[in-house]
Amino acid sequence: MNENNYTENTTIQNSEPINNYTETTPVQNTEPVYTYSEPAPVQNSEPVYTYSEPAPVQSSEPVYTYSEPAPVQNTEYTYGSGAPTAVAGNTYTSSYGTTFRYDPSTAERKKSHMPSWLKVILSAAAFGIIAAAVFIGINFAYDQLVPETTPAVTEESASKDHKIINNSTTVKKEESDNTVASTQILTGNEVNVTDVSAVVENAMPSIVQINCTFNTQSFFGTYQSTGAGSGIIIGQNDDELLIATNNHVVENALDVKVTFNDDTDAEGYIKGTDAYADLAVVAVDLSKLDQSTIDNIKVATIGDSDSVKVGQMAIAIGNALGYGTSTTVGYISAKDREVDVDGKTMTLLQTDAAINPGNSGGALLNIKGEVIGINSVKYASSSVEGMGFAIPISRAVDILNDLATREALKDEEKGYLGVHMSTVTSDFANAYGWPTGVYVNDVVEGSAAEDAGILSGDIITEINGKAVQTSTDLRNEITSYKAGTTVKIVLYRLNRGRFSEVELDVTLGSNPEYNAN
């Protein structure tokens, strides 16, 4: 689907930029109507307290009375009535028969003794202050001796796997005039959850605007129209800058123009597309970029969408409505949402960050500035707000790597298995003891699946060593191969109440939908 004029008949739609459409289905108000009854009177459930006179406090200490003071030294006294003034050097006898000598220096020392509870408090406070000082000092010294660095993948290790990007970081080539730097992974010191300006500033050089021209058919004939979308710089090779976007942004485009964050333009061309996954890679010739542009742009840092949690902050950046790059902020609302788009079921991240027309192909970031999704579709309804969807980056990485390194296949050239399928979710698998994967509901007669011996009820878990957990995963994997390619499929088959593993070699056919003529 390109971003042209059309009539919208579905609930879920691609977030195309320049769309004029009418709503064909009236929205019914499905919210329940609530009525309120009179509230019950509030009873005072608090008890009423009355106070009696407090009982007199009994002194547990002995009560001493004093006799008259002796006028001369060394006179013995017994405790009686009165309070004599102690004279230094005099000897006194208590009513218990204990004789003691009054020493003013000893008495003063006893008066100055500190209570034991106060000693404990002061000791604890002193220990805390000293411990905090030591902790801060050690951390400061460590930061000075071992500064934090962003991990990098060397060109040598990346070339072995023929990957442009991976799940943890981006590939940085050897230093040269045409090397594009990578965005940084921000830590808690740079990020405030109420202010994401540092995240946006760091990521913006890796986001581009994509504007395309299309031939559009109408009642009055063929005319040219334009569409706008977004893209993410995901890597580079020796000659090209590689940009990820949605397939529907560039599908059937006559030409592609890429605008970088310094407002410079460059001609782009489609490197590869995957219609089922709604992914595409656009390339730009590095030799046609000014050095100032190369110095300004950055390669995005790829995060891990599998580790994302519902409730974490999400930041969407893209070319909303074709007005230029803009930012919206929200949260991850749900994971693994299965959404039907143009007859395709996609497994997506849901967010309440606004995904507006033109945001398609743009980045969904986490709070560290890592790409966790590629903005793709939104829920369009007058009764619904805040339902945008993004392709999880962890599932897109392998497809993007493949698209970046292979020639794009036409629809009629793509592999076809020939099964009707559904996803065995982890919840269902745990409840019934099934393996997670793709359940075969039915096998198309005369298809590659039937020829290879795949049966209804089989659960496909792996294709050529790559795990498939959803129907979207299986479809993306199958269509990435050319028709006629033989792939190894691992599946589980129920036999006498137990699942057993089966390996089959399947030679893929071509989709009869595209070969009917």
Coordinates of C-alpha atoms in Angstrom, one line a residue:
M1 CA 0.0 0.0 0.0
N2 CA 1.4 3.4 -0.8
E3 CA 0.5 6.7 0.8
N4 CA -2.1 7.9 -1.7
N5 CA -5.8 8.9 -1.7
Y6 CA -8.0 6.0 -0.8
T7 CA -11.2 5.0 1.0
E8 CA -10.7 3.4 4.4
N9 CA -12.9 0.3 5.0
T10 CA -11.0 -1.3 7.8
T11 CA -10.6 -0.6 11.5
I12 CA -6.8 -0.9 11.6
Q13 CA -5.0 1.1 9.0
N14 CA -1.5 1.9 8.1
S15 CA -0.3 5.2 9.4
E16 CA 0.1 6.7 5.9
P17 CA 0.9 10.4 5.8
I18 CA -1.3 12.0 3.2
N19 CA -4.6 10.2 3.2
N20 CA -8.0 11.5 2.4
Y21 CA -10.7 9.0 3.4
T22 CA -14.2 8.7 4.5
E23 CA -15.5 6.6 7.3
T24 CA -17.9 4.0 5.8
T25 CA -19.0 2.3 9.0
P26 CA -20.8 4.4 11.6
V27 CA -19.2 4.1 15.0
Q28 CA -21.7 2.7 17.5
N29 CA -21.3 3.7 21.1
T30 CA -20.6 0.4 22.8
E31 CA -19.8 1.9 26.2
P32 CA -22.3 0.9 28.9
V33 CA -24.6 3.5 30.4
Y34 CA -24.3 3.9 34.1
T35 CA -27.1 5.1 36.4
Y36 CA -26.5 6.0 40.0
S37 CA -28.8 5.3 43.0
E38 CA -28.9 7.4 46.1
P39 CA -26.0 6.7 48.3
A40 CA -26.6 5.1 51.6
P41 CA -26.2 7.3 54.6
V42 CA -22.8 7.1 56.1
Q43 CA -22.8 5.6 59.6
N44 CA -20.2 6.9 62.0
S45 CA -18.3 3.8 62.7
E46 CA -15.6 5.5 64.8
P47 CA -15.8 4.7 68.5
V48 CA -16.4 7.5 71.0
Y49 CA -13.7 7.8 73.5
T50 CA -14.0 9.3 77.1
Y51 CA -11.1 9.9 79.3
S52 CA -10.9 9.2 83.0
E53 CA -8.5 10.8 85.3
P54 CA -5.0 9.4 85.1
A55 CA -3.8 7.2 87.9
P56 CA -1.1 8.8 90.0
V57 CA 2.3 7.7 89.1
Q58 CA 3.9 5.6 91.8
S59 CA 7.6 6.2 92.2
S60 CA 9.6 3.0 92.2
E61 CA 12.7 4.8 93.5
P62 CA 13.3 5.1 97.2
V63 CA 12.4 8.4 98.8
Y64 CA 15.2 10.0 100.7
T65 CA 14.9 12.7 103.4
Y66 CA 17.8 14.6 104.8
S67 CA 18.7 15.6 108.4
E68 CA 20.2 18.9 109.3
P69 CA 23.8 19.4 107.9
A70 CA 26.6 19.0 110.3
P71 CA 28.6 22.2 111.2
V72 CA 31.9 20.3 111.4
Q73 CA 33.8 17.8 109.3
N74 CA 33.8 14.1 109.8
T75 CA 30.3 14.1 111.4
E76 CA 28.1 11.2 110.4
Y77 CA 24.6 11.8 109.2
T78 CA 21.6 9.6 108.7
Y79 CA 18.9 10.3 106.1
G80 CA 15.9 11.9 107.6
S81 CA 13.9 15.0 107.0
G82 CA 15.5 18.0 105.4
A83 CA 18.0 18.4 102.6
P84 CA 21.5 19.2 103.9
T85 CA 24.2 20.8 101.8
A86 CA 27.1 18.3 101.2
V87 CA 30.4 19.5 102.4
A88 CA 33.6 18.3 100.8
G89 CA 35.5 15.9 103.0
N90 CA 32.6 15.1 105.2
T91 CA 31.6 11.4 105.7
Y92 CA 27.9 10.5 105.5
T93 CA 25.9 7.4 106.5
S94 CA 22.7 6.5 104.8
S95 CA 19.7 5.0 106.5
Y96 CA 20.7 1.7 104.9
G97 CA 23.9 1.8 106.9
T98 CA 26.2 2.7 104.0
T99 CA 29.0 5.2 104.8
F100 CA 30.3 7.3 102.0
R101 CA 32.6 10.3 101.6
Y102 CA 31.6 13.3 99.5
D103 CA 34.1 14.2 96.7
P104 CA 32.8 17.1 94.5
S105 CA 35.2 16.2 91.6
T106 CA 33.7 12.7 91.4
A107 CA 30.2 14.1 91.6
E108 CA 30.7 16.4 88.7
R109 CA 32.1 13.6 86.5
K110 CA 29.0 11.5 87.3
K111 CA 26.7 14.3 86.3
S112 CA 28.4 14.7 82.9
H113 CA 28.0 11.0 81.9
M114 CA 26.1 10.6 78.5
P115 CA 23.0 8.4 78.4
S116 CA 23.7 5.1 76.6
W117 CA 20.8 5.5 74.1
L118 CA 22.3 8.8 72.9
K119 CA 25.7 7.2 72.5
V120 CA 24.1 4.5 70.2
I121 CA 22.4 7.2 68.0
L122 CA 25.6 9.3 67.7
S123 CA 27.7 6.2 66.9
A124 CA 25.2 5.1 64.2
A125 CA 25.2 8.6 62.6
A126 CA 28.9 8.8 62.6
F127 CA 29.2 5.3 60.9
G128 CA 26.7 6.3 58.2
I129 CA 28.5 9.5 57.4
I130 CA 31.8 7.7 57.1
A131 CA 30.4 4.9 55.0
A132 CA 28.7 7.4 52.6
A133 CA 31.9 9.3 52.2
V134 CA 33.9 6.1 51.4
F135 CA 31.2 4.9 48.9
I136 CA 31.2 8.3 47.1
G137 CA 35.0 8.4 47.0
I138 CA 35.3 4.9 45.5
N139 CA 32.7 5.6 42.8
F140 CA 34.4 8.8 41.9
A141 CA 37.7 7.1 41.6
Y142 CA 36.3 4.3 39.5
D143 CA 34.6 6.7 37.1
Q144 CA 37.9 8.5 36.7
L145 CA 39.9 5.4 36.1
V146 CA 37.3 3.4 34.1
P147 CA 35.1 5.8 32.0
E148 CA 31.8 4.3 30.7
T149 CA 31.9 3.3 27.1
T150 CA 29.3 2.1 24.6
P151 CA 30.0 -1.5 23.4
A152 CA 30.7 -1.8 19.7
V153 CA 30.8 -4.6 17.2
T154 CA 33.9 -4.7 15.1
E155 CA 33.7 -4.8 11.3
E156 CA 35.5 -8.2 11.3
S157 CA 33.0 -9.9 13.6
A158 CA 30.0 -8.3 11.8
S159 CA 31.2 -9.4 8.4
K160 CA 31.4 -13.0 9.4
D161 CA 27.6 -13.1 9.9
H162 CA 26.9 -10.7 7.0
K163 CA 24.9 -8.6 9.3
I164 CA 24.3 -4.8 9.0
I165 CA 22.6 -4.6 12.4
N166 CA 22.0 -6.8 15.5
N167 CA 19.9 -6.7 18.6
S168 CA 22.4 -5.0 20.9
T169 CA 24.3 -2.3 19.1
T170 CA 25.2 -1.0 15.7
V171 CA 28.2 -1.7 13.5
K172 CA 30.8 0.9 13.3
K173 CA 33.3 0.6 10.5
E174 CA 36.9 1.6 10.5
E175 CA 37.4 5.3 10.8
S176 CA 37.2 7.1 7.4
D177 CA 35.8 10.2 6.0
N178 CA 32.5 8.3 5.1
T179 CA 32.0 6.6 8.4
V180 CA 28.7 7.5 10.1
A181 CA 28.9 7.7 13.9
S182 CA 26.4 5.8 16.2
T183 CA 24.0 7.2 18.7
Q184 CA 24.8 6.8 22.4
I185 CA 23.1 4.7 24.9
L186 CA 21.9 7.1 27.6
T187 CA 22.1 6.2 31.3
G188 CA 20.0 7.5 34.3
N189 CA 22.5 10.4 34.7
E190 CA 21.5 11.9 31.4
V191 CA 17.8 11.0 31.4
N192 CA 15.0 12.5 33.5
V193 CA 11.6 10.7 33.1
T194 CA 9.8 14.0 32.9
D195 CA 12.2 15.4 30.3
V196 CA 13.2 13.3 27.3
S197 CA 14.9 16.1 25.4
A198 CA 18.3 14.4 25.8
V199 CA 16.9 11.2 24.3
V200 CA 15.4 13.1 21.4
E201 CA 18.5 15.2 20.8
N202 CA 20.6 12.1 20.8
A203 CA 18.4 10.1 18.4
M204 CA 17.3 12.8 16.0
P205 CA 20.4 12.5 13.7
S206 CA 19.4 8.9 13.0
I207 CA 15.9 9.7 11.8
V208 CA 15.1 10.7 8.2
Q209 CA 12.1 11.9 6.3
I210 CA 11.1 9.9 3.2
N211 CA 9.1 11.5 0.4
C212 CA 7.9 9.4 -2.6
T213 CA 6.2 10.0 -5.9
F214 CA 3.6 7.5 -7.2
N215 CA 1.4 6.9 -10.2
T216 CA -2.2 6.9 -9.1
Q217 CA -5.2 5.6 -11.0
S218 CA -8.5 7.4 -10.9
F219 CA -11.7 7.7 -12.9
F220 CA -10.2 10.6 -14.8
G221 CA -7.0 8.7 -15.6
T222 CA -3.5 8.4 -14.2
Y223 CA -1.8 11.2 -12.3
Q224 CA 1.2 11.5 -10.0
S225 CA 0.8 11.9 -6.2
T226 CA 3.2 12.2 -3.4
G227 CA 3.4 10.4 0.0
A228 CA 5.5 11.1 3.1
G229 CA 6.9 8.7 5.7
S230 CA 9.9 8.2 7.9
G231 CA 13.0 6.1 8.2
I232 CA 15.8 5.0 10.6
I233 CA 19.5 4.9 9.7
I234 CA 20.4 1.3 10.7
G235 CA 23.9 0.9 9.1
Q236 CA 26.2 1.3 6.2
N237 CA 28.3 -0.7 3.9
D238 CA 31.3 0.3 1.7
D239 CA 29.1 2.4 -0.7
E240 CA 25.7 2.8 0.9
L241 CA 23.9 4.3 3.8
L242 CA 21.1 1.9 4.8
I243 CA 17.7 3.1 6.0
A244 CA 14.9 1.0 7.5
T245 CA 11.3 1.9 6.8
N246 CA 7.9 0.4 6.2
N247 CA 7.1 -1.4 2.9
H248 CA 3.9 0.6 2.5
V249 CA 5.9 3.9 2.6
V250 CA 7.9 3.0 -0.5
E251 CA 5.8 0.4 -2.3
N252 CA 5.4 1.1 -6.0
A253 CA 7.3 4.4 -5.6
L254 CA 8.6 6.0 -8.8
D255 CA 11.3 7.9 -6.9
V256 CA 12.4 8.2 -3.3
K257 CA 13.8 11.4 -1.7
V258 CA 15.5 11.2 1.7
T259 CA 15.8 14.3 3.9
F260 CA 18.3 14.2 6.8
N261 CA 18.0 16.2 10.0
D262 CA 20.3 18.9 8.7
D263 CA 17.6 19.5 6.0
T264 CA 19.8 18.2 3.2
D265 CA 18.2 15.9 0.6
A266 CA 19.5 12.8 -1.2
E267 CA 18.1 10.5 -3.8
G268 CA 17.3 7.1 -2.4
Y269 CA 16.6 3.7 -4.0
I270 CA 14.8 0.6 -2.7
K271 CA 17.3 -2.0 -1.6
G272 CA 14.7 -4.7 -0.6
T273 CA 11.2 -5.0 0.6
D274 CA 9.0 -7.5 2.5
A275 CA 5.3 -6.8 2.1
Y276 CA 4.1 -9.4 4.7
A277 CA 6.4 -8.0 7.4
D278 CA 5.8 -4.4 6.1
L279 CA 9.5 -3.7 6.1
A280 CA 11.8 -2.2 3.5
V281 CA 15.4 -1.0 3.3
V282 CA 16.2 2.2 1.3
A283 CA 19.8 2.9 0.4
V284 CA 21.6 6.2 -0.3
D285 CA 24.9 6.5 -2.2
L286 CA 27.5 7.7 0.3
S287 CA 29.6 9.3 -2.4
K288 CA 26.7 11.7 -3.1
L289 CA 26.5 13.0 0.4
D290 CA 28.4 16.1 1.6
Q291 CA 31.0 15.5 4.3
S292 CA 29.1 17.9 6.6
T293 CA 26.0 15.6 6.3
I294 CA 28.0 12.5 7.0
D295 CA 29.4 14.2 10.1
N296 CA 26.0 15.2 11.2
I297 CA 24.0 12.0 10.8
K298 CA 24.2 8.9 13.1
V299 CA 23.4 5.2 12.9
A300 CA 20.6 4.3 15.4
T301 CA 21.4 2.1 18.3
I302 CA 19.2 -1.0 18.3
G303 CA 17.6 -2.2 21.5
D304 CA 15.8 -5.4 22.5
S305 CA 12.1 -5.3 22.2
D306 CA 11.7 -8.7 23.8
S307 CA 12.8 -7.3 27.1
V308 CA 10.4 -4.4 27.0
K309 CA 7.8 -4.3 29.8
V310 CA 4.3 -2.9 29.7
G311 CA 4.3 0.4 31.4
Q312 CA 7.7 1.5 30.3
M313 CA 8.1 4.9 28.6
A314 CA 8.1 5.0 24.8
I315 CA 9.1 7.9 22.5
A316 CA 7.9 8.0 18.8
I317 CA 9.8 10.1 16.3
G318 CA 8.8 10.6 12.7
N319 CA 7.7 12.8 9.9
A320 CA 4.1 13.3 11.1
L321 CA 1.8 14.5 8.3
G322 CA 4.8 15.3 6.2
Y323 CA 5.4 18.5 8.2
G324 CA 8.9 17.4 9.3
T325 CA 10.4 15.4 12.1
S326 CA 8.4 15.6 15.4
T327 CA 8.2 13.7 18.7
T328 CA 5.4 12.2 20.8
V329 CA 5.8 10.5 24.2
G330 CA 3.7 7.7 25.8
Y331 CA 4.1 4.2 27.3
I332 CA 4.2 0.6 26.1
S333 CA 0.5 -0.4 26.4
A334 CA 0.8 -4.0 25.4
K335 CA 3.1 -6.6 23.8
D336 CA 2.4 -9.2 21.1
R337 CA -0.8 -7.7 19.8
E338 CA -2.0 -9.5 16.8
V339 CA -3.5 -6.9 14.4
D340 CA -5.1 -7.5 11.0
V341 CA -3.8 -5.1 8.4
D342 CA -5.0 -5.4 4.8
G343 CA -5.7 -9.1 5.4
K344 CA -2.3 -9.7 7.1
T345 CA -2.0 -10.6 10.7
M346 CA 1.0 -8.8 12.4
T347 CA 2.3 -9.2 15.9
L348 CA 3.1 -5.7 17.2
L349 CA 3.9 -3.5 20.2
Q350 CA 1.1 -1.3 21.3
T351 CA 1.7 2.2 22.5
D352 CA -0.2 5.3 23.4
A353 CA 2.5 7.5 22.0
A354 CA 0.7 9.2 19.0
I355 CA 1.5 7.4 15.7
N356 CA 0.2 9.9 13.2
P357 CA 0.1 9.6 9.4
G358 CA 3.7 10.1 8.2
N359 CA 5.2 8.5 11.3
S360 CA 5.3 5.2 9.4
G361 CA 8.8 3.9 9.3
G362 CA 10.0 6.1 12.2
A363 CA 11.5 5.0 15.4
L364 CA 9.9 3.9 18.7
L365 CA 12.5 4.4 21.4
N366 CA 13.0 3.4 25.0
I367 CA 14.1 5.8 27.6
K368 CA 17.8 5.0 26.8
G369 CA 17.4 6.1 23.2
E370 CA 17.5 2.6 21.8
V371 CA 15.2 1.6 18.9
I372 CA 12.7 -0.9 20.2
G373 CA 10.2 -0.7 17.3
I374 CA 9.4 0.7 13.8
N375 CA 6.2 2.7 13.8
S376 CA 3.7 1.1 11.5
V377 CA 0.0 1.4 12.0
K378 CA -2.6 3.1 14.2
Y379 CA -6.2 2.3 15.2
A380 CA -8.4 4.8 13.4
S381 CA -11.8 5.3 15.0
S382 CA -13.7 8.3 16.4
S383 CA -14.3 6.2 19.6
V384 CA -10.7 5.2 20.1
E385 CA -7.7 7.2 21.2
G386 CA -4.1 6.3 21.9
M387 CA -3.7 3.0 20.0
G388 CA -0.6 3.0 17.9
F389 CA 1.4 0.0 16.9
A390 CA 5.1 -0.6 16.0
I391 CA 6.9 -3.6 14.6
P392 CA 9.1 -5.1 17.4
I393 CA 12.7 -4.4 16.4
S394 CA 14.0 -7.8 17.7
R395 CA 11.7 -9.5 15.1
A396 CA 12.6 -7.0 12.4
V397 CA 16.4 -7.2 12.7
D398 CA 16.9 -10.5 10.8
I399 CA 14.5 -9.4 8.0
L400 CA 16.3 -6.0 7.7
N401 CA 19.7 -7.7 7.6
D402 CA 18.4 -9.9 4.8
L403 CA 16.8 -7.1 2.9
A404 CA 20.0 -5.0 3.2
T405 CA 22.1 -7.7 1.6
R406 CA 19.9 -9.3 -1.0
E407 CA 18.0 -8.3 -4.1
A408 CA 14.4 -7.6 -3.6
L409 CA 12.0 -10.3 -4.7
K410 CA 8.8 -9.7 -6.6
D411 CA 5.7 -11.1 -5.1
E412 CA 5.5 -13.8 -7.7
E413 CA 9.1 -14.8 -6.9
K414 CA 8.6 -15.3 -3.2
G415 CA 8.3 -18.7 -1.6
Y416 CA 5.0 -20.2 -0.7
L417 CA 4.3 -23.0 1.8
G418 CA 0.6 -23.5 1.5
V419 CA -0.9 -23.8 5.0
H420 CA -3.7 -22.0 6.9
M421 CA -2.2 -21.3 10.3
S422 CA -2.6 -19.8 13.8
T423 CA -0.3 -19.0 16.7
V424 CA 0.1 -21.3 19.7
T425 CA 0.7 -18.7 22.4
S426 CA 2.8 -19.3 25.5
D427 CA -0.2 -19.2 27.8
F428 CA -2.0 -21.8 25.7
A429 CA 1.1 -23.9 25.5
N430 CA 1.7 -23.8 29.3
A431 CA -1.9 -24.6 30.0
Y432 CA -2.1 -27.7 27.7
G433 CA 1.5 -28.8 27.5
W434 CA 1.9 -27.9 23.8
P435 CA 5.0 -26.5 22.2
T436 CA 4.9 -22.8 21.2
G437 CA 4.9 -22.2 17.5
V438 CA 2.6 -22.1 14.5
Y439 CA -0.4 -24.5 14.4
V440 CA -1.4 -25.8 11.0
N441 CA -5.1 -25.5 10.7
D442 CA -5.3 -26.8 7.2
V443 CA -3.0 -27.7 4.2
V444 CA -3.6 -26.3 0.7
E445 CA -4.1 -29.1 -1.8
G446 CA -1.2 -29.4 -4.2
S447 CA 1.0 -27.1 -2.2
A448 CA 4.6 -27.5 -1.1
A449 CA 3.4 -28.3 2.4
E450 CA 1.3 -31.2 1.2
D451 CA 4.0 -32.5 -1.1
A452 CA 6.5 -32.5 1.9
G453 CA 4.1 -34.3 4.2
I454 CA 3.0 -31.5 6.5
L455 CA -0.4 -32.4 8.2
S456 CA -3.2 -30.5 9.8
G457 CA -2.5 -30.4 13.5
D458 CA 1.3 -30.1 13.2
I459 CA 3.0 -27.3 15.1
I460 CA 5.9 -25.7 13.2
T461 CA 8.6 -24.4 15.4
E462 CA 11.7 -23.8 13.2
I463 CA 12.7 -23.0 9.6
N464 CA 16.3 -23.4 8.6
G465 CA 17.4 -23.2 12.2
K466 CA 15.5 -20.1 12.9
A467 CA 12.7 -20.3 15.5
V468 CA 9.2 -19.2 14.5
Q469 CA 6.8 -18.4 17.3
T470 CA 3.9 -16.7 15.5
S471 CA 2.2 -17.0 12.2
T472 CA 3.8 -13.7 11.2
D473 CA 7.2 -15.1 11.9
L474 CA 6.5 -18.1 9.7
R475 CA 5.1 -16.0 6.8
N476 CA 8.1 -13.6 6.9
E477 CA 10.6 -16.4 6.9
I478 CA 9.0 -18.3 4.1
T479 CA 8.6 -15.3 1.8
S480 CA 12.2 -14.2 2.3
Y481 CA 13.2 -17.3 0.2
K482 CA 12.8 -17.5 -3.5
A483 CA 10.3 -20.0 -4.9
G484 CA 12.1 -23.3 -5.6
T485 CA 14.3 -23.0 -2.6
T486 CA 14.5 -26.1 -0.3
V487 CA 14.2 -25.3 3.4
K488 CA 14.4 -27.6 6.5
I489 CA 11.3 -27.3 8.7
V490 CA 11.1 -28.6 12.3
L491 CA 7.6 -29.4 13.6
Y492 CA 5.9 -31.3 16.4
R493 CA 3.2 -33.9 15.6
L494 CA 0.8 -35.3 18.1
N495 CA 0.9 -39.1 18.2
R496 CA -0.9 -41.2 20.8
G497 CA -1.3 -38.3 23.1
R498 CA 2.4 -37.2 22.9
F499 CA 4.2 -34.7 20.7
S500 CA 7.2 -36.0 18.8
E501 CA 9.7 -33.9 16.7
V502 CA 9.7 -34.3 12.9
E503 CA 12.1 -32.8 10.4
L504 CA 11.1 -32.3 6.8
D505 CA 12.8 -30.9 3.7
V506 CA 10.3 -28.6 1.9
T507 CA 10.8 -27.2 -1.6
L508 CA 8.9 -24.0 -1.6
G509 CA 6.4 -23.2 -4.3
S510 CA 5.1 -19.9 -5.6
N511 CA 1.9 -18.2 -4.4
P512 CA -1.0 -19.1 -6.8
E513 CA -2.5 -15.7 -6.1
Y514 CA 0.3 -14.1 -8.1
N515 CA 0.5 -16.8 -10.8
A516 CA -3.1 -17.1 -11.7
N517 CA -2.5 -15.5 -15.0

